[in-house]
C-alpha positions in Angstrom: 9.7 23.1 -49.0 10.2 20.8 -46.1 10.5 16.8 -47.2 6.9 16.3 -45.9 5.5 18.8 -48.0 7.5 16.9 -51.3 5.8 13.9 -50.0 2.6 15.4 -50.5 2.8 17.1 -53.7 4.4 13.7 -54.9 1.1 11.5 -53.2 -1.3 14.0 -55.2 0.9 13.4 -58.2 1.0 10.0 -58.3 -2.5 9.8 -57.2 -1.5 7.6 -54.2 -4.4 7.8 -51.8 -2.7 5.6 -49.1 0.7 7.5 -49.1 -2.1 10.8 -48.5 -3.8 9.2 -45.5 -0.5 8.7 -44.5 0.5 12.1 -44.8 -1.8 14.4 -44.3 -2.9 15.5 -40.7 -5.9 13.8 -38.4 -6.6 17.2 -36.8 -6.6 19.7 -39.9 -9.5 20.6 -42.2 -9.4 20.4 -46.0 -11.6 21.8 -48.8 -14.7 23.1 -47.4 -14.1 22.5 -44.0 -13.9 18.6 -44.7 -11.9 16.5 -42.1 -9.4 13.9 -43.3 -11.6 11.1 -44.0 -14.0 12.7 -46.3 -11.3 14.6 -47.6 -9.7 11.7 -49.0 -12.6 10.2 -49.9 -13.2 12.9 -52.5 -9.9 12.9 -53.5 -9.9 9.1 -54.3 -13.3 9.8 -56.1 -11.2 12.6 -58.1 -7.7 10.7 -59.1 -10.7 7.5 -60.1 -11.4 10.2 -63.0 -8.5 11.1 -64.2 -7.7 7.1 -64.4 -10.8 6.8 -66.4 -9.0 9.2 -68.5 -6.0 6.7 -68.9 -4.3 9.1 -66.5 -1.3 6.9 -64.9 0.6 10.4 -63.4 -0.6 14.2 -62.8 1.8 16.8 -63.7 3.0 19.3 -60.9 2.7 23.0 -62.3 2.7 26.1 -59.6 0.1 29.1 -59.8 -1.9 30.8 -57.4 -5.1 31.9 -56.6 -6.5 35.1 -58.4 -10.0 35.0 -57.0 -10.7 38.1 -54.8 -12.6 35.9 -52.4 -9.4 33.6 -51.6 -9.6 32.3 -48.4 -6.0 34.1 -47.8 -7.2 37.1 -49.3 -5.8 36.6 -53.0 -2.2 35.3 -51.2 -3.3 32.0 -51.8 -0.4 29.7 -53.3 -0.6 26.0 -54.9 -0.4 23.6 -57.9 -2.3 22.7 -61.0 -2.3 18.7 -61.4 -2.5 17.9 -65.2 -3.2 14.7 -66.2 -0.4 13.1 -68.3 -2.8 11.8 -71.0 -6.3 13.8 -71.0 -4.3 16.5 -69.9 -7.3 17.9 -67.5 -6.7 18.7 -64.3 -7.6 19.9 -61.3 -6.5 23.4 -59.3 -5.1 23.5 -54.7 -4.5 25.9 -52.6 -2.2 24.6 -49.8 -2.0 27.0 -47.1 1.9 26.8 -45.4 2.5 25.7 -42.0 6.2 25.2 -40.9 6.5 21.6 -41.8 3.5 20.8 -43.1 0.4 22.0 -44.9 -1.9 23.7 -42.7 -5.3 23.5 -45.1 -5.6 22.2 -48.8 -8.7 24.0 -50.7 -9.9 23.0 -54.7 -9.3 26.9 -56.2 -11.8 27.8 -58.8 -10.2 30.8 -59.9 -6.4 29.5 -60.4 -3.8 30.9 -62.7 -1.0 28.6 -63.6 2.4 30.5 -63.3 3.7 28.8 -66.7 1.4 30.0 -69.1 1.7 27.6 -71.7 -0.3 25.2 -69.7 -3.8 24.9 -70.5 -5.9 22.0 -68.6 -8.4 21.3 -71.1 -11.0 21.1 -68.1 -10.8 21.4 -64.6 -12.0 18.7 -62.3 -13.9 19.7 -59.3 -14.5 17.7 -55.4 -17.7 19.6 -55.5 -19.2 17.5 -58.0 -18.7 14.4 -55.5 -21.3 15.0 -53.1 -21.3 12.4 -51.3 -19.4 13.1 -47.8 -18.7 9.6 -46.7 -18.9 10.5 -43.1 
């Protein structure tokens, strides 16, 4: 994983909004087709729950996507972020570019690779649907 792509996975861990808009690119399109702005926007709307949660960092854990309507096809690859104390979370694909991510999609069918880890729920960007454009 190239040091951008840490930087990323560490911005949505830390729920760090302004190290995202740093990161992530002008020209790509996130969940649903969404372009940076509103992408973050959701995002922001997202790590605002799990702080109402008392969430201060959101645990990394890999999985994929078992869903046979993947946008890859079911070769869809990402993380699970699980809040620290409420210990929901919420499910990414990021699709791999060479030294960054190409796209970043919410998964609804997600399968953590360590099984002990259970979110108790899953947040969603769907449920903020407000597009901020």
């Amino acid at each position: 994983m190239t040091s951008k792509k840490r930087l990323i996975i560490k911005a949505f861990s830390e729920m760090n909004i302004s190290k995202l808009k740093e990161l992530l690119d002008d020209d790509k399109r996130y969940h649903l087709s969404l372009n940076k702005k509103s992408f973050i926007d959701k995002m922001s709307d997202v790590f605002d729950k799990f702080k109402k949660e008392n969430d201060t960092t959101l645990t990394v854990h890999k999985g994929k996507c078992k869903g046979g309507n993947c946008y890859l096809k079911g070769k869809c690859t990402g993380f699970s972020f699980v809040g620290n104390v409420s210990k929901n979370g919420i499910n990414l694909n990021f699709e791999d570019g060479e030294y960054t991510y190409n796209s970043i999609q919410r998964c609804h069918d997600f399968e953590i690779l360590n099984k002990r880890i259970k979110p108790i729920s899953n947040f969603t960007i769907e449920e903020f649907d407000d597009l901020r454009i």
